[in-house]
Coordinates of C-alpha atoms in Angstrom, one line a residue:
Chain A
X1 CA 101.7 79.4 117.1
X2 CA 103.7 80.1 120.8
X3 CA 102.8 77.1 122.5
X4 CA 104.0 74.9 119.3
X5 CA 107.7 74.4 121.2
X6 CA 105.7 72.8 124.0
X7 CA 102.6 70.8 121.9
X8 CA 104.7 69.4 119.9
X9 CA 107.2 67.1 121.4
X10 CA 103.3 65.3 123.3
X11 CA 102.7 64.5 118.6
X12 CA 105.3 63.0 118.2
X13 CA 104.8 59.0 119.7
X14 CA 102.4 57.6 122.4
X15 CA 105.3 56.7 124.1
X16 CA 106.3 59.9 126.4
X17 CA 109.9 59.5 126.0
X18 CA 111.3 62.7 128.4
X19 CA 114.3 64.2 125.2
X20 CA 117.2 65.1 126.2
X21 CA 116.4 68.8 125.9
X22 CA 114.2 68.8 128.5
X23 CA 117.1 69.1 130.9
X24 CA 118.9 71.4 129.0
X25 CA 117.4 74.6 131.4
X26 CA 119.0 72.7 133.8
X27 CA 122.7 72.5 132.4
X28 CA 121.9 76.7 133.7
X29 CA 122.4 75.8 137.1
X30 CA 125.4 73.8 136.7
X31 CA 128.1 76.7 137.3
X32 CA 126.8 77.9 140.2
X33 CA 126.2 75.3 142.3
X34 CA 130.2 75.0 141.4
X35 CA 130.7 77.8 142.5
X36 CA 129.1 77.3 145.6
X37 CA 130.9 74.6 146.6
X38 CA 134.1 75.8 145.9
X39 CA 132.3 78.7 147.9
X40 CA 132.0 76.1 151.0
X41 CA 135.5 74.5 149.9
X42 CA 137.2 78.1 150.2
X43 CA 136.0 78.9 153.6
X44 CA 136.1 76.4 155.5
X45 CA 139.4 75.3 154.9
X46 CA 140.3 78.5 156.0
X47 CA 141.9 80.6 152.5
X48 CA 139.1 83.5 153.3
X49 CA 138.7 84.1 156.7
X50 CA 134.8 83.7 158.2
X51 CA 134.4 86.8 159.3
X52 CA 134.5 87.9 155.5
X53 CA 133.0 85.2 154.2
X54 CA 131.0 83.3 156.2
X55 CA 130.2 79.8 154.4
X56 CA 127.1 79.5 152.4
X57 CA 125.7 76.6 155.2
X58 CA 125.9 79.9 158.0
X59 CA 124.7 82.2 155.8
X60 CA 121.5 79.8 155.0
X61 CA 120.8 79.1 158.7
X62 CA 121.1 82.7 158.8
X63 CA 118.2 83.6 156.6
X64 CA 116.3 80.1 158.2
X65 CA 116.8 82.2 161.8
X66 CA 115.7 85.0 160.7
X67 CA 111.9 83.9 158.8
X68 CA 111.3 81.3 161.4
X69 CA 111.3 84.1 164.0
X70 CA 109.1 86.4 161.5
X71 CA 111.3 89.2 161.0
X72 CA 112.9 88.8 157.2
X73 CA 108.6 88.7 155.8
X74 CA 108.8 92.5 157.3
X75 CA 111.9 93.6 155.4
X76 CA 110.6 91.4 152.0
X77 CA 107.1 93.0 152.7
X78 CA 108.3 96.5 152.9
X79 CA 110.6 96.2 150.1
X80 CA 108.4 94.7 147.8
X81 CA 105.8 97.0 148.6
X82 CA 108.4 99.4 147.9
X83 CA 109.6 98.4 144.6
X84 CA 105.8 97.5 143.7
X85 CA 104.2 101.4 144.5
X86 CA 107.7 102.9 142.7
X87 CA 107.9 100.8 139.5
X88 CA 104.4 101.9 138.8
X89 CA 104.7 104.7 139.2
X90 CA 106.9 105.3 137.0
X91 CA 105.5 103.3 134.2
X92 CA 102.1 104.9 134.7
X93 CA 103.8 108.2 134.2
X94 CA 106.7 106.9 131.9
X95 CA 103.5 105.4 129.9
X96 CA 101.6 108.5 129.9
X97 CA 104.6 111.0 129.0
X98 CA 106.2 108.5 126.0
X99 CA 102.7 108.1 124.2
X100 CA 102.4 112.5 124.3
X101 CA 105.7 112.6 123.5
X102 CA 105.8 110.0 120.8
X103 CA 102.0 111.1 119.3
X104 CA 103.2 115.0 119.0
X105 CA 106.0 116.4 117.4
X106 CA 106.0 119.6 119.6
X107 CA 105.5 118.0 122.9
X108 CA 108.3 116.2 121.9
X109 CA 110.1 119.0 120.9
X110 CA 109.4 120.6 125.1
X111 CA 109.9 117.5 126.7
X112 CA 112.4 115.2 125.1
X113 CA 115.2 117.0 125.2
X114 CA 114.4 118.0 129.0
X115 CA 114.1 114.4 130.0
X116 CA 117.5 112.6 127.7
X117 CA 119.8 115.1 129.8
X118 CA 117.7 114.0 133.2
X119 CA 118.8 109.8 132.5
X120 CA 122.2 110.3 133.1
X121 CA 121.5 111.5 137.1
X122 CA 123.2 108.3 138.6
X123 CA 120.2 107.2 140.9
X124 CA 122.0 108.2 144.5
X125 CA 122.4 111.8 143.3
X126 CA 118.6 112.1 144.1
X127 CA 118.6 110.7 147.5
X128 CA 119.9 113.8 149.3
X129 CA 117.6 115.9 147.3
X130 CA 113.9 114.1 148.2
X131 CA 114.9 113.1 152.1
X132 CA 115.0 116.9 151.9
X133 CA 112.0 117.1 149.5
X134 CA 109.8 114.5 151.1
X135 CA 111.6 113.0 154.8
X136 CA 112.4 110.0 155.4
X137 CA 108.8 108.4 155.0
X138 CA 107.4 106.4 152.7
X139 CA 107.4 108.8 149.8
X140 CA 110.8 109.7 149.2
X141 CA 111.5 105.8 148.9
X142 CA 108.1 105.1 146.1
X143 CA 109.3 108.7 144.6
X144 CA 113.1 107.6 144.5
X145 CA 112.0 104.1 142.6
X146 CA 109.6 106.0 140.5
X147 CA 112.1 107.7 138.8
X148 CA 114.6 104.9 137.6
X149 CA 111.0 102.5 136.7
X150 CA 110.3 106.3 134.8
X151 CA 113.2 106.7 132.6
X152 CA 113.1 103.2 130.9
X153 CA 110.1 102.9 129.9
X154 CA 109.4 106.7 129.1
X155 CA 112.1 106.4 126.1
X156 CA 111.6 103.1 124.8
X157 CA 107.9 103.7 124.1
X158 CA 108.6 107.0 123.3
X159 CA 110.4 106.2 120.1
X160 CA 108.1 102.5 119.7
X161 CA 105.1 104.9 119.1
X162 CA 107.3 107.4 116.7
X163 CA 108.2 104.6 115.1
X164 CA 105.4 103.0 114.0
X165 CA 105.2 101.6 110.2
X166 CA 104.8 104.9 107.7
X167 CA 102.6 102.6 105.9
X168 CA 100.6 101.2 108.6
X169 CA 99.4 104.8 109.1
X170 CA 98.3 105.2 105.7
X171 CA 96.3 102.5 106.1
X172 CA 94.8 103.8 109.1
X173 CA 94.4 107.3 106.6
X174 CA 93.1 105.4 103.6
X175 CA 90.4 103.9 105.1
X176 CA 89.0 106.6 107.7
X177 CA 90.3 104.6 110.8
X178 CA 90.3 108.0 112.7
X179 CA 92.5 109.3 115.5
X180 CA 91.1 107.6 118.3
X181 CA 90.5 103.9 115.9
X182 CA 93.7 104.5 114.2
X183 CA 95.6 104.9 117.8
X184 CA 94.0 101.9 119.7
X185 CA 94.0 99.7 116.6
X186 CA 97.5 100.6 114.8
X187 CA 99.5 102.5 117.2
X188 CA 99.0 100.9 119.9
X189 CA 99.7 97.3 119.5
X190 CA 102.1 98.6 117.1
X191 CA 104.0 99.4 120.4
X192 CA 102.8 97.4 122.5
X193 CA 106.2 95.2 122.3
X194 CA 108.7 98.4 123.3
X195 CA 106.3 99.6 126.0
X196 CA 107.0 95.7 127.4
X197 CA 110.6 95.9 126.9
X198 CA 110.9 99.5 128.7
X199 CA 109.0 98.0 131.5
X200 CA 110.9 95.5 131.6
X201 CA 113.8 97.5 132.2
X202 CA 111.7 99.6 134.4
X203 CA 111.2 97.4 136.9
X204 CA 115.0 96.3 137.1
X205 CA 116.2 99.6 137.6
X206 CA 113.5 100.2 140.4
X207 CA 115.3 97.2 142.0
X208 CA 118.4 99.2 142.1
X209 CA 117.4 102.3 143.3
X210 CA 115.2 100.4 146.2
X211 CA 118.5 100.0 147.5
X212 CA 119.5 102.6 146.8
X213 CA 116.8 104.4 149.0
X214 CA 116.6 101.7 151.6
X215 CA 120.7 101.7 152.5
X216 CA 120.7 105.9 153.2
X217 CA 117.5 106.4 155.2
X218 CA 115.6 102.9 155.7
X219 CA 115.1 101.0 159.2
X220 CA 113.7 98.6 157.8
X221 CA 113.7 96.4 154.3
X222 CA 116.7 95.0 152.6
X223 CA 118.5 97.5 152.0
X224 CA 118.3 98.3 155.2
X225 CA 119.4 94.6 156.7
X226 CA 122.3 95.6 154.2
X227 CA 123.1 98.4 155.5
X228 CA 123.0 96.7 159.4
X229 CA 124.6 93.9 158.7
X230 CA 127.7 96.1 158.0
X231 CA 127.5 98.1 161.4
X232 CA 127.4 94.9 163.1
X233 CA 129.9 92.9 161.0
X234 CA 127.6 90.1 160.0
X235 CA 128.8 88.9 156.4
X236 CA 126.3 86.5 157.0
X237 CA 123.6 89.2 157.2
X238 CA 125.4 90.9 153.5
X239 CA 125.5 87.9 151.7
X240 CA 121.7 86.4 152.6
X241 CA 120.3 90.6 151.8
X242 CA 122.1 90.2 148.9
X243 CA 121.0 87.2 147.5
X244 CA 117.8 88.0 148.7
X245 CA 117.7 91.2 145.6
X246 CA 118.6 88.5 143.4
X247 CA 116.1 85.9 144.1
X248 CA 113.0 88.4 144.2
X249 CA 115.1 90.4 141.2
X250 CA 114.9 87.2 139.3
X251 CA 111.2 87.0 140.0
X252 CA 109.6 90.3 139.0
X253 CA 111.9 89.2 135.4
X254 CA 110.5 86.2 134.7
X255 CA 106.4 87.4 135.8
X256 CA 106.8 90.7 133.1
X257 CA 108.2 88.5 131.1
X258 CA 105.6 86.3 131.2
X259 CA 103.1 89.1 130.4
X260 CA 105.5 90.2 127.9
X261 CA 105.6 86.4 126.1
X262 CA 101.6 86.1 126.9
X263 CA 100.6 89.3 125.9
X264 CA 103.6 89.9 122.5
X265 CA 103.2 86.0 121.9
X266 CA 103.8 84.9 118.4
Chain B
X1 CA 99.5 116.6 71.1
X2 CA 100.3 113.4 70.4
X3 CA 98.2 112.3 72.8
X4 CA 95.5 112.8 71.5
X5 CA 96.2 111.1 68.4
X6 CA 96.8 108.1 69.9
X7 CA 94.0 108.2 71.5
X8 CA 92.0 108.1 67.8
X9 CA 93.9 106.2 66.5
X10 CA 92.6 103.3 69.7
X11 CA 91.0 100.9 66.8
X12 CA 86.9 100.7 68.1
X13 CA 85.5 103.4 67.5
X14 CA 88.3 106.0 68.5
X15 CA 85.8 108.0 70.3
X16 CA 87.3 110.9 72.6
X17 CA 88.1 109.8 75.8
X18 CA 86.3 111.7 78.5
X19 CA 83.7 110.5 80.2
X20 CA 80.8 110.6 78.2
X21 CA 78.0 109.5 80.6
X22 CA 77.6 111.9 84.0
X23 CA 79.6 114.2 85.6
X24 CA 82.7 112.6 85.9
X25 CA 83.4 110.5 89.4
X26 CA 86.8 111.2 89.3
X27 CA 88.0 114.2 87.5
X28 CA 92.0 115.2 86.9
X29 CA 92.3 118.2 85.5
X30 CA 96.4 119.5 85.0
X31 CA 97.6 117.1 87.4
X32 CA 101.2 118.1 88.6
X33 CA 102.9 116.4 90.9
X34 CA 106.7 117.3 92.8
X35 CA 108.8 115.2 94.9
X36 CA 111.9 117.8 95.8
X37 CA 113.4 118.6 92.1
X38 CA 112.0 115.1 90.6
X39 CA 108.2 116.1 88.4
X40 CA 106.9 112.5 89.1
X41 CA 103.6 113.7 86.9
X42 CA 103.2 116.5 84.5
X43 CA 99.9 117.6 82.9
X44 CA 97.8 115.3 84.0
X45 CA 94.5 114.8 83.0
X46 CA 92.1 112.1 83.1
X47 CA 88.5 111.7 84.0
X48 CA 86.6 108.6 85.6
X49 CA 82.6 107.3 84.5
X50 CA 80.6 106.5 87.4
X51 CA 80.8 103.0 88.0
X52 CA 83.5 102.9 85.1
X53 CA 86.7 100.2 85.3
X54 CA 89.7 101.7 84.2
X55 CA 93.4 100.7 84.1
X56 CA 96.0 102.7 84.2
X57 CA 99.2 101.2 82.6
X58 CA 103.0 102.3 82.3
X59 CA 106.8 101.4 82.6
X60 CA 108.0 101.3 85.9
X61 CA 109.4 104.6 87.1
X62 CA 106.2 107.1 85.1
X63 CA 103.8 107.9 88.5
X64 CA 101.5 105.4 88.5
X65 CA 101.8 105.0 91.8
X66 CA 102.4 108.3 92.8
X67 CA 98.8 108.9 90.6
X68 CA 97.1 106.6 92.9
X69 CA 98.3 108.0 95.8
X70 CA 97.5 111.5 94.4
X71 CA 93.7 110.3 94.4
X72 CA 93.7 108.5 98.0
X73 CA 94.4 111.4 99.7
X74 CA 98.3 110.5 100.9
X75 CA 99.9 113.3 99.2
X76 CA 98.5 116.4 99.6
X77 CA 101.0 118.5 98.1
X78 CA 100.3 118.9 94.4
X79 CA 98.9 121.2 91.8
X80 CA 95.9 120.7 89.5
X81 CA 92.8 119.3 90.3
X82 CA 91.7 116.2 91.7
X83 CA 88.4 115.8 92.7
X84 CA 86.2 112.9 93.8
X85 CA 82.5 113.7 93.4
X86 CA 83.4 117.4 93.2
X87 CA 84.5 117.6 96.5
X88 CA 88.8 118.3 95.8
X89 CA 90.5 115.1 97.5
X90 CA 92.0 117.7 100.1
X91 CA 88.8 118.8 101.1
X92 CA 87.4 115.2 101.9
X93 CA 86.7 114.3 98.7
X94 CA 89.0 111.2 99.9
X95 CA 87.1 109.6 101.9
X96 CA 84.6 108.4 99.8
X97 CA 87.9 106.7 98.0
X98 CA 89.7 102.9 99.0
X99 CA 92.8 101.6 98.1
X100 CA 94.8 98.8 98.0
X101 CA 98.2 99.4 98.1
X102 CA 101.0 97.1 96.5
X103 CA 102.1 95.3 99.3
X104 CA 100.1 94.0 101.5
X105 CA 100.5 96.3 104.4
X106 CA 98.6 94.2 107.0
X107 CA 98.8 94.4 110.9
X108 CA 101.2 91.6 111.8
X109 CA 99.3 91.7 115.3
X110 CA 96.2 91.2 114.1
X111 CA 94.6 87.7 112.9
X112 CA 92.9 87.9 109.5
X113 CA 89.6 88.7 110.5
X114 CA 90.3 91.7 112.1
X115 CA 92.7 92.9 109.2
X116 CA 89.7 92.5 107.1
X117 CA 87.7 94.6 109.6
X118 CA 89.9 97.5 109.2
X119 CA 88.7 97.9 105.8
X120 CA 85.2 98.7 107.1
X121 CA 83.7 101.9 107.1
X122 CA 83.6 104.1 110.0
X123 CA 80.5 104.0 111.9
X124 CA 80.1 100.0 111.9
X125 CA 81.0 98.4 114.4
X126 CA 83.4 95.4 113.7
X127 CA 81.9 93.4 116.4
X128 CA 78.2 93.6 115.1
X129 CA 76.9 90.1 113.3
X130 CA 76.1 92.1 110.6
X131 CA 79.3 93.5 109.9
X132 CA 81.3 90.2 111.1
X133 CA 79.3 88.4 108.6
X134 CA 80.3 90.8 105.6
X135 CA 84.0 90.4 107.0
X136 CA 83.5 86.3 106.6
X137 CA 81.8 86.1 103.6
X138 CA 84.7 88.2 101.5
X139 CA 87.5 86.4 103.8
X140 CA 85.6 84.0 101.5
X141 CA 85.5 85.6 98.3
X142 CA 89.0 85.9 98.3
X143 CA 89.3 82.5 98.7
X144 CA 90.3 82.2 102.7
X145 CA 88.0 80.6 104.0
X146 CA 89.3 78.6 107.1
X147 CA 92.3 81.4 107.6
X148 CA 90.3 83.8 109.3
X149 CA 92.1 83.2 112.6
X150 CA 95.7 82.6 110.9
X151 CA 98.3 85.5 111.5
X152 CA 99.4 87.3 108.5
X153 CA 103.3 85.7 109.2
X154 CA 101.4 82.2 108.7
X155 CA 99.9 83.5 105.1
X156 CA 102.1 83.3 101.4
X157 CA 103.2 86.6 100.3
X158 CA 99.7 85.8 97.7
X159 CA 96.8 84.9 100.7
X160 CA 98.9 87.8 102.3
X161 CA 97.7 91.1 99.9
X162 CA 94.2 88.6 99.4
X163 CA 93.7 89.6 103.3
X164 CA 94.8 93.1 101.4
X165 CA 92.0 92.9 98.5
X166 CA 89.3 91.5 101.2
X167 CA 90.0 94.5 103.2
X168 CA 89.6 97.1 100.6
X169 CA 86.2 95.8 98.9
X170 CA 85.2 96.1 103.0
X171 CA 85.5 99.3 102.4
X172 CA 83.1 99.5 99.7
X173 CA 83.9 103.2 98.8
X174 CA 82.9 105.0 96.0
X175 CA 86.2 104.6 93.6
X176 CA 88.3 102.0 94.4
X177 CA 92.1 102.4 94.0
X178 CA 94.2 99.2 92.9
X179 CA 97.5 99.2 92.7
X180 CA 99.0 96.5 91.0
X181 CA 96.2 93.5 93.4
X182 CA 97.4 91.1 91.3
X183 CA 101.1 90.7 90.8
X184 CA 102.0 88.8 93.8
X185 CA 100.1 85.6 92.7
X186 CA 100.1 82.8 90.6
X187 CA 98.3 82.8 87.7
X188 CA 95.5 80.4 88.8
X189 CA 94.6 82.5 91.2
X190 CA 95.1 85.6 89.7
X191 CA 92.6 84.8 87.0
X192 CA 90.1 83.5 90.0
X193 CA 90.9 86.9 92.0
X194 CA 90.6 89.2 88.9
X195 CA 86.7 87.2 87.8
X196 CA 86.0 88.5 91.9
X197 CA 87.0 91.5 91.5
X198 CA 84.9 91.5 88.3
X199 CA 82.1 90.5 90.4
X200 CA 82.0 92.6 93.5
X201 CA 82.3 95.7 91.4
X202 CA 79.2 94.8 88.6
X203 CA 77.4 94.2 92.3
X204 CA 78.4 97.2 93.4
X205 CA 78.9 100.0 91.3
X206 CA 81.8 101.0 91.9
X207 CA 84.1 103.1 89.9
X208 CA 87.4 101.2 89.9
X209 CA 90.8 102.0 88.9
X210 CA 93.9 99.6 88.6
X211 CA 97.3 99.7 88.4
X212 CA 99.1 97.1 86.4
X213 CA 102.1 96.7 84.3
X214 CA 99.6 93.9 82.5
X215 CA 98.6 94.9 79.9
X216 CA 96.9 91.5 79.6
X217 CA 95.2 91.9 83.1
X218 CA 94.3 95.5 81.5
X219 CA 92.8 94.8 78.4
X220 CA 90.3 92.0 79.8
X221 CA 88.9 93.6 82.9
X222 CA 89.1 97.9 81.8
X223 CA 86.5 99.8 80.3
X224 CA 90.0 102.0 79.4
X225 CA 93.1 101.8 79.4
X226 CA 95.0 104.9 80.2
X227 CA 98.2 104.1 79.5
X228 CA 101.2 106.0 81.7
X229 CA 104.2 107.2 80.1
X230 CA 107.6 109.2 80.0
X231 CA 109.4 112.0 82.5
X232 CA 107.3 113.4 83.9
X233 CA 104.6 111.0 83.9
X234 CA 101.5 111.9 81.8
X235 CA 98.5 110.4 79.8
X236 CA 100.4 109.0 76.5
X237 CA 97.3 107.2 75.4
X238 CA 93.6 106.2 76.0
X239 CA 92.3 102.9 74.8
X240 CA 88.8 102.3 74.9
X241 CA 87.8 98.1 75.0
X242 CA 84.4 98.4 73.6
X243 CA 84.3 94.2 74.2
X244 CA 81.6 92.8 76.0
X245 CA 81.6 91.1 78.9
X246 CA 82.4 88.4 80.2
X247 CA 84.6 88.2 77.9
X248 CA 87.0 85.3 76.8
X249 CA 90.9 86.0 77.9
X250 CA 91.8 84.9 74.2
X251 CA 89.0 86.4 72.0
X252 CA 90.8 88.1 68.9
X253 CA 89.7 91.4 69.6
X254 CA 90.7 91.6 73.1
X255 CA 94.2 90.1 71.8
X256 CA 94.2 92.8 68.9
X257 CA 93.2 95.7 71.6
X258 CA 96.4 94.3 73.3
X259 CA 98.5 95.2 70.3
X260 CA 97.5 98.3 70.4
X261 CA 98.1 99.3 74.2
X262 CA 101.8 97.9 73.9
X263 CA 102.7 99.3 71.3
X264 CA 101.7 102.6 72.8
X265 CA 103.7 101.9 75.7
X266 CA 106.2 100.7 73.8
X267 CA 107.5 104.2 72.4

């Protein structure tokens, strides 16, 4: 089953010899590490001036300083909170509408063309409208992020439900499972992998949209740090913020993948 | 037309085919089923008595599976009359009909126990102890004890087909339709499963309609073998199997009947 790969090496022999394969994931770190070294050399030797690109050490120092003073945590906390609320809202609405359009042909004919065209609007285009409607408070940002997270969830789930194997639906019909039971026991489990693909994409887009929201209208958050760094001509803050986004985005992706492997795991 | 002649020509007794005792559980009159421009079945008449075991044989493409799909209510578009216990299959008559499909059609994400439980009649809570016991019993009946927690992708094709058979038996319908349920099984397992099916049939008094391309299987299991043929398909011949059970597979009378069915198929 799902744990086979992990349990197998244990049964190979009494002496646990760490096989070379265990270090394979570390290979993925080799290239980034080389890049950091290269980055340091390029800046230290003056090929790129330090006011445009700080050394890696300088970035680390800046982040450490902000972390020590507590300032960094406020920014990280508010950004994570926005992503969490926005993605949660987008996923909830996307799940609801994706289910309705996946199940009902009429609902799909009514709503799907609209969503298909709305999904092509670039994230930044929504910002002025949302600011106008909801002001510069949290509501505008959370809703903007929700819009980003909504589309992948909606699109994947709607297609996933509509694509459930006809043969299995016939089984549900022959055995008189009824509407509710056939949804619970056949349709939803069959569409679950599609939903999880959608959620993974939705969380990814939530990070994109939080940057859009914070760059333009925020006084806190990692996106605000980015634009603040530019105003203050502090490339170390800019690069540090980018790295923070990379780190947090990766963490959320790993978390979603972990959930997926547990739920779908076979 | 010629089908009557064939029915009469069948050696044992040569009686008329229609269900002889009481009202038929399953009544098919003048069934005509069309897919777009292709007529799959035309003028099919069939009456199956309560508790009868009928096998339907015929060359591939003669509409055997289509007939089962109509009987199970999966094909509501047809002309003629198809009723179960006097209720049209389109008006809920198909609720009393269970079907084992030609393919296993299992839920990949669910284990064997859960898959079999899908067949439990509506209103039975699959988590109730009695229901669980029944499901485990059926899993044992089809020879899969020890595999209750396995997923379909861990089973061989024949094992998956037996799960699907257990699911059909769990439904405990008044009419059980089987579409070549044993075709993926090896010889020994096949013989075992055929005997299990006979046991269940005798014990539960279920009416069974079995579609198969295996003449030996049809003659061994059924009270009556219906030969379907032609394009569009219709009943070409009906062969009665008046041999007491338990039957010997090598019984000369059975071998004789097998030849009759094969002859009817061969025209």
